[in-house]
PDB file of C-alpha atoms in Angstrom:
ATOM      1  CA  MET A 234      22.314  12.324 -22.681  1.00 49.00           C
ATOM      2  CA  ARG A 235      25.367  11.541 -20.582  1.00 46.00           C
ATOM      3  CA  PHE A 236      23.742  13.152 -17.508  1.00 43.00           C
ATOM      4  CA  CYS A 237      20.671  10.929 -17.960  1.00 41.00           C
ATOM      5  CA  LEU A 238      22.813   7.807 -18.188  1.00 36.00           C
ATOM      6  CA  VAL A 239      24.804   8.733 -15.073  1.00 37.00           C
ATOM      7  CA  SER A 240      21.566   9.510 -13.205  1.00 38.00           C
ATOM      8  CA  LEU A 241      20.109   6.165 -14.232  1.00 34.00           C
ATOM      9  CA  LEU A 242      23.215   4.315 -13.066  1.00 33.00           C
ATOM     10  CA  LEU A 243      22.985   6.043  -9.687  1.00 35.00           C
ATOM     11  CA  ILE A 244      19.311   5.135  -9.291  1.00 35.00           C
ATOM     12  CA  LEU A 245      19.541   1.480 -10.370  1.00 33.00           C
ATOM     13  CA  PRO A 246      21.383   0.252  -7.247  1.00 33.00           C
ATOM     14  CA  LEU A 247      18.671   1.783  -5.057  1.00 32.00           C
ATOM     15  CA  GLY A 248      15.980  -0.138  -6.904  1.00 34.00           C
ATOM     16  CA  ALA A 249      17.990  -3.333  -6.708  1.00 30.00           C
ATOM     17  CA  ALA A 250      18.461  -2.929  -2.955  1.00 27.00           C
ATOM     18  CA  ARG A 251      14.734  -2.398  -2.563  1.00 35.00           C
ATOM     19  CA  ALA A 252      13.971  -5.559  -4.528  1.00 31.00           C
ATOM     20  CA  GLN A 253      16.426  -7.557  -2.429  1.00 31.00           C
ATOM     21  CA  ALA A 254      14.510  -6.597   0.727  1.00 39.00           C
ATOM     22  CA  HIS A 255      11.628  -8.667  -0.635  1.00 60.00           C
ATOM     23  CA  ALA A 256      13.359 -11.650  -2.150  1.00 71.00           C
ATOM     24  CA  GLY A 257      10.770 -14.197  -3.196  1.00 81.00           C
ATOM     25  CA  CYS A 258       7.873 -11.731  -3.075  1.00 87.00           C
ATOM     26  CA  PRO A 259       5.894 -10.960  -6.223  1.00 89.00           C
ATOM     27  CA  GLU A 260       6.469  -7.450  -7.546  1.00 86.00           C
ATOM     28  CA  HIS A 261       2.877  -7.277  -8.831  1.00 86.00           C
ATOM     29  CA  PRO A 262       0.723  -9.635  -6.742  1.00 91.00           C
ATOM     30  CA  HIS A 263      -2.736 -10.416  -8.112  1.00 92.00           C
ATOM     31  CA  SER A 264      -4.432 -11.324  -4.821  1.00 94.00           C
ATOM     32  CA  LEU A 265      -4.346 -10.600  -1.106  1.00 95.00           C
ATOM     33  CA  ALA A 266      -3.042 -14.129  -0.548  1.00 94.00           C
ATOM     34  CA  ALA A 267      -0.020 -13.380  -2.754  1.00 94.00           C
ATOM     35  CA  MET A 268       0.773 -10.348  -0.564  1.00 94.00           C
ATOM     36  CA  GLN A 269       0.979 -12.302   2.706  1.00 93.00           C
ATOM     37  CA  GLY A 270       4.417 -12.311   4.259  1.00 90.00           C
ATOM     38  CA  CYS A 271       5.525  -9.594   1.830  1.00 91.00           C
ATOM     39  CA  TYR A 272       3.381  -6.489   2.157  1.00 93.00           C
ATOM     40  CA  ARG A 273       1.040  -4.633   4.487  1.00 93.00           C
ATOM     41  CA  PRO A 274      -1.899  -3.831   2.202  1.00 97.00           C
ATOM     42  CA  LEU A 275      -3.875  -0.681   2.919  1.00 98.00           C
ATOM     43  CA  LEU A 276      -7.331  -1.324   1.497  1.00 98.00           C
ATOM     44  CA  VAL A 277      -9.211   1.877   0.726  1.00 98.00           C
ATOM     45  CA  PHE A 278     -12.846   1.245  -0.159  1.00 99.00           C
ATOM     46  CA  SER A 279     -14.568   4.211  -1.790  1.00 98.00           C
ATOM     47  CA  PRO A 280     -17.725   4.814  -3.810  1.00 98.00           C
ATOM     48  CA  SER A 281     -15.673   6.570  -6.500  1.00 97.00           C
ATOM     49  CA  ALA A 282     -12.289   7.909  -7.516  1.00 97.00           C
ATOM     50  CA  THR A 283     -13.694  11.429  -7.127  1.00 97.00           C
ATOM     51  CA  ASP A 284     -15.001  10.986  -3.566  1.00 98.00           C
ATOM     52  CA  PRO A 285     -13.441  13.734  -1.382  1.00 98.00           C
ATOM     53  CA  ARG A 286     -12.442  11.167   1.275  1.00 98.00           C
ATOM     54  CA  TRP A 287     -10.640   9.052  -1.318  1.00 97.00           C
ATOM     55  CA  LEU A 288      -8.831  12.108  -2.667  1.00 96.00           C
ATOM     56  CA  GLN A 289      -7.804  13.157   0.855  1.00 97.00           C
ATOM     57  CA  GLN A 290      -6.529   9.660   1.684  1.00 97.00           C
ATOM     58  CA  GLU A 291      -4.581   9.502  -1.552  1.00 96.00           C
ATOM     59  CA  ARG A 292      -2.963  12.913  -0.874  1.00 95.00           C
ATOM     60  CA  LEU A 293      -1.967  11.853   2.652  1.00 95.00           C
ATOM     61  CA  LEU A 294      -0.334   8.675   1.375  1.00 95.00           C
ATOM     62  CA  ASP A 295       1.359  10.343  -1.568  1.00 94.00           C
ATOM     63  CA  HIS A 296       2.857  12.983   0.728  1.00 93.00           C
ATOM     64  CA  ASP A 297       4.483  10.311   2.914  1.00 90.00           C
ATOM     65  CA  ALA A 298       5.264   7.704   0.255  1.00 91.00           C
ATOM     66  CA  ASP A 299       8.730   7.085   1.725  1.00 91.00           C
ATOM     67  CA  ASP A 300       7.152   6.051   5.038  1.00 89.00           C
ATOM     68  CA  MET A 301       4.909   3.609   3.161  1.00 90.00           C
ATOM     69  CA  MET A 302       7.854   2.075   1.335  1.00 90.00           C
ATOM     70  CA  ASP A 303       9.892   1.802   4.538  1.00 87.00           C
ATOM     71  CA  ARG A 304       7.052  -0.174   6.131  1.00 91.00           C
ATOM     72  CA  ASP A 305       6.129  -2.286   3.078  1.00 90.00           C
ATOM     73  CA  VAL A 306       2.687  -0.656   2.911  1.00 94.00           C
ATOM     74  CA  VAL A 307       0.979  -0.805  -0.456  1.00 94.00           C
ATOM     75  CA  LEU A 308      -2.217   1.074  -1.320  1.00 97.00           C
ATOM     76  CA  LEU A 309      -4.925  -1.169  -2.679  1.00 97.00           C
ATOM     77  CA  PRO A 310      -7.860   0.875  -4.031  1.00 98.00           C
ATOM     78  CA  VAL A 311     -11.270  -0.831  -3.933  1.00 98.00           C
ATOM     79  CA  LEU A 312     -13.382   1.634  -5.900  1.00 97.00           C
ATOM     80  CA  THR A 313     -17.019   1.037  -6.788  1.00 96.00           C
ATOM     81  CA  ASN A 314     -16.694   3.483  -9.679  1.00 94.00           C
ATOM     82  CA  ALA A 315     -13.084   3.647 -10.853  1.00 92.00           C
ATOM     83  CA  ARG A 316     -13.796   6.128 -13.646  1.00 93.00           C
ATOM     84  CA  GLY A 317     -11.199   8.873 -13.400  1.00 92.00           C
ATOM     85  CA  TYR A 318      -8.848   6.806 -11.207  1.00 92.00           C
ATOM     86  CA  LYS A 319      -5.173   7.563 -11.639  1.00 91.00           C
ATOM     87  CA  PRO A 320      -2.536   5.709  -9.617  1.00 91.00           C
ATOM     88  CA  PRO A 321      -0.841   7.912  -7.020  1.00 90.00           C
ATOM     89  CA  LEU A 322       2.284   9.730  -8.125  1.00 88.00           C
ATOM     90  CA  ASP A 323       4.562   8.447  -5.362  1.00 91.00           C
ATOM     91  CA  ALA A 324       2.719   6.098  -3.007  1.00 90.00           C
ATOM     92  CA  PRO A 325       3.214   2.407  -3.827  1.00 92.00           C
ATOM     93  CA  SER A 326      -0.046   0.928  -5.081  1.00 94.00           C
ATOM     94  CA  ILE A 327      -1.396  -2.235  -6.624  1.00 93.00           C
ATOM     95  CA  THR A 328      -4.560  -2.647  -8.657  1.00 93.00           C
ATOM     96  CA  LEU A 329      -6.172  -6.070  -8.390  1.00 94.00           C
ATOM     97  CA  PRO A 330      -8.334  -7.731 -11.055  1.00 94.00           C
ATOM     98  CA  PRO A 331     -12.101  -7.010 -10.780  1.00 94.00           C
ATOM     99  CA  GLN A 332     -13.006 -10.525  -9.568  1.00 95.00           C
ATOM    100  CA  GLU A 333     -10.416 -10.276  -6.771  1.00 96.00           C
ATOM    101  CA  LEU A 334     -11.720  -6.822  -5.787  1.00 96.00           C
ATOM    102  CA  ALA A 335     -15.235  -8.253  -5.514  1.00 96.00           C
ATOM    103  CA  MET A 336     -13.947 -10.979  -3.173  1.00 97.00           C
ATOM    104  CA  VAL A 337     -12.060  -8.377  -1.097  1.00 98.00           C
ATOM    105  CA  ARG A 338     -15.213  -6.254  -0.762  1.00 97.00           C
ATOM    106  CA  LYS A 339     -17.213  -9.324   0.314  1.00 97.00           C
ATOM    107  CA  ARG A 340     -14.538 -10.560   2.760  1.00 97.00           C
ATOM    108  CA  PHE A 341     -14.470  -7.225   4.594  1.00 98.00           C
ATOM    109  CA  GLY A 342     -18.221  -6.614   4.315  1.00 98.00           C
ATOM    110  CA  VAL A 343     -17.988  -3.116   2.878  1.00 98.00           C
ATOM    111  CA  ALA A 344     -21.030  -1.822   0.987  1.00 98.00           C
ATOM    112  CA  ALA A 345     -20.381  -0.186  -2.383  1.00 97.00           C
ATOM    113  CA  SER A 346     -21.553   3.191  -1.050  1.00 98.00           C
ATOM    114  CA  ARG A 347     -19.214   3.295   1.978  1.00 98.00           C
ATOM    115  CA  PHE A 348     -15.753   4.713   2.551  1.00 99.00           C
ATOM    116  CA  VAL A 349     -13.604   2.421   4.707  1.00 99.00           C
ATOM    117  CA  VAL A 350      -9.851   2.106   5.273  1.00 99.00           C
ATOM    118  CA  VAL A 351      -8.480  -1.284   6.390  1.00 99.00           C
ATOM    119  CA  LEU A 352      -4.810  -1.935   7.161  1.00 98.00           C
ATOM    120  CA  LEU A 353      -3.728  -5.560   6.939  1.00 97.00           C
ATOM    121  CA  GLY A 354      -0.621  -6.938   8.584  1.00 94.00           C
ATOM    122  CA  GLU A 355       1.852  -9.083   6.681  1.00 91.00           C
ATOM    123  CA  ASP A 356      -0.061 -12.060   8.101  1.00 92.00           C
ATOM    124  CA  GLY A 357      -3.198 -10.909   6.241  1.00 93.00           C
ATOM    125  CA  SER A 358      -5.232 -10.025   9.333  1.00 94.00           C
ATOM    126  CA  ALA A 359      -6.955  -6.658   9.797  1.00 97.00           C
ATOM    127  CA  LYS A 360      -4.998  -4.371  12.126  1.00 97.00           C
ATOM    128  CA  LEU A 361      -7.049  -1.188  11.679  1.00 98.00           C
ATOM    129  CA  ARG A 362     -10.472  -0.301  10.309  1.00 99.00           C
ATOM    130  CA  GLU A 363     -11.683   3.308   9.984  1.00 98.00           C
ATOM    131  CA  SER A 364     -14.562   5.012   8.221  1.00 98.00           C
ATOM    132  CA  LYS A 365     -12.566   8.177   7.526  1.00 98.00           C
ATOM    133  CA  PRO A 366      -9.163   8.938   5.986  1.00 99.00           C
ATOM    134  CA  VAL A 367      -6.247   7.813   8.150  1.00 98.00           C
ATOM    135  CA  SER A 368      -3.075   9.855   8.646  1.00 96.00           C
ATOM    136  CA  THR A 369       0.280   8.300   7.915  1.00 94.00           C
ATOM    137  CA  ASP A 370       1.301   9.156  11.491  1.00 94.00           C
ATOM    138  CA  THR A 371      -1.490   6.873  12.721  1.00 96.00           C
ATOM    139  CA  LEU A 372      -0.470   4.121  10.290  1.00 96.00           C
ATOM    140  CA  ASN A 373       3.232   4.439  11.141  1.00 92.00           C
ATOM    141  CA  GLY A 374       2.551   4.389  14.880  1.00 92.00           C
ATOM    142  CA  LEU A 375       0.462   1.232  14.591  1.00 93.00           C
ATOM    143  CA  ILE A 376       2.818  -0.559  12.203  1.00 92.00           C
ATOM    144  CA  ASP A 377       5.865   0.256  14.314  1.00 86.00           C
ATOM    145  CA  THR A 378       4.310  -1.626  17.254  1.00 86.00           C
ATOM    146  CA  MET A 379       3.867  -4.818  15.203  1.00 73.00           C
ATOM    147  CA  PRO A 380       6.307  -7.637  16.070  1.00 62.00           C
ATOM    148  CA  THR A 381       7.348  -8.187  12.443  1.00 67.00           C
ATOM    149  CA  ARG A 382       8.087  -4.478  12.006  1.00 60.00           C
ATOM    150  CA  ARG A 383      10.153  -4.420  15.194  1.00 55.00           C
ATOM    151  CA  GLN A 384      12.209  -7.313  13.824  1.00 63.00           C
ATOM    152  CA  GLU A 385      12.638  -5.479  10.525  1.00 66.00           C
ATOM    153  CA  MET A 386      13.909  -2.360  12.305  1.00 59.00           C
ATOM    154  CA  GLN A 387      16.547  -4.376  14.188  1.00 70.00           C
ATOM    155  CA  GLN A 388      17.981  -6.109  11.127  1.00 71.00           C
ATOM    156  CA  PRO A 389      20.930  -4.511   9.337  1.00 60.00           C
ATOM    157  CA  HIS A 390      19.927  -2.815   6.078  1.00 58.00           C
ATOM    158  CA  SER A 391      16.278  -3.028   7.088  1.00 52.00           C
ATOM    159  CA  ASN A 392      13.615  -0.513   6.330  1.00 52.00           C
TER     160      ASN A 392
END
């Protein structure tokens, strides 16, 4: 019991520091608009939670979850059939309400039967659009060229 308490006390400051990096940002935003200026949403459109492309993308992101957190990337699944969906173990993710997901699908013009990955910048604009799973190296390389990310990297205690 004592070990658990000590472990928890060691972990709490890390979580607090992470929250301070996003002061004023919602922890659980319910729309893309609420994510602007706070996160870089990675929209992954897939016909189902069992689609091999979805599963591959999820594995890639889960493997490099620390990179996602460092860059304020959050996975946003847009699944036509969400049966069997389980949030990733490590990768930060947000599930939006069904009506918001329908608006996201319409905004980006992705048919229910298609697999598409779209990375949005903190400004809400699309920075990347692919019809196959995207490696975290590709995402990191692109994000690290963004002006806001460059500013983040130069600030003390930044990601």
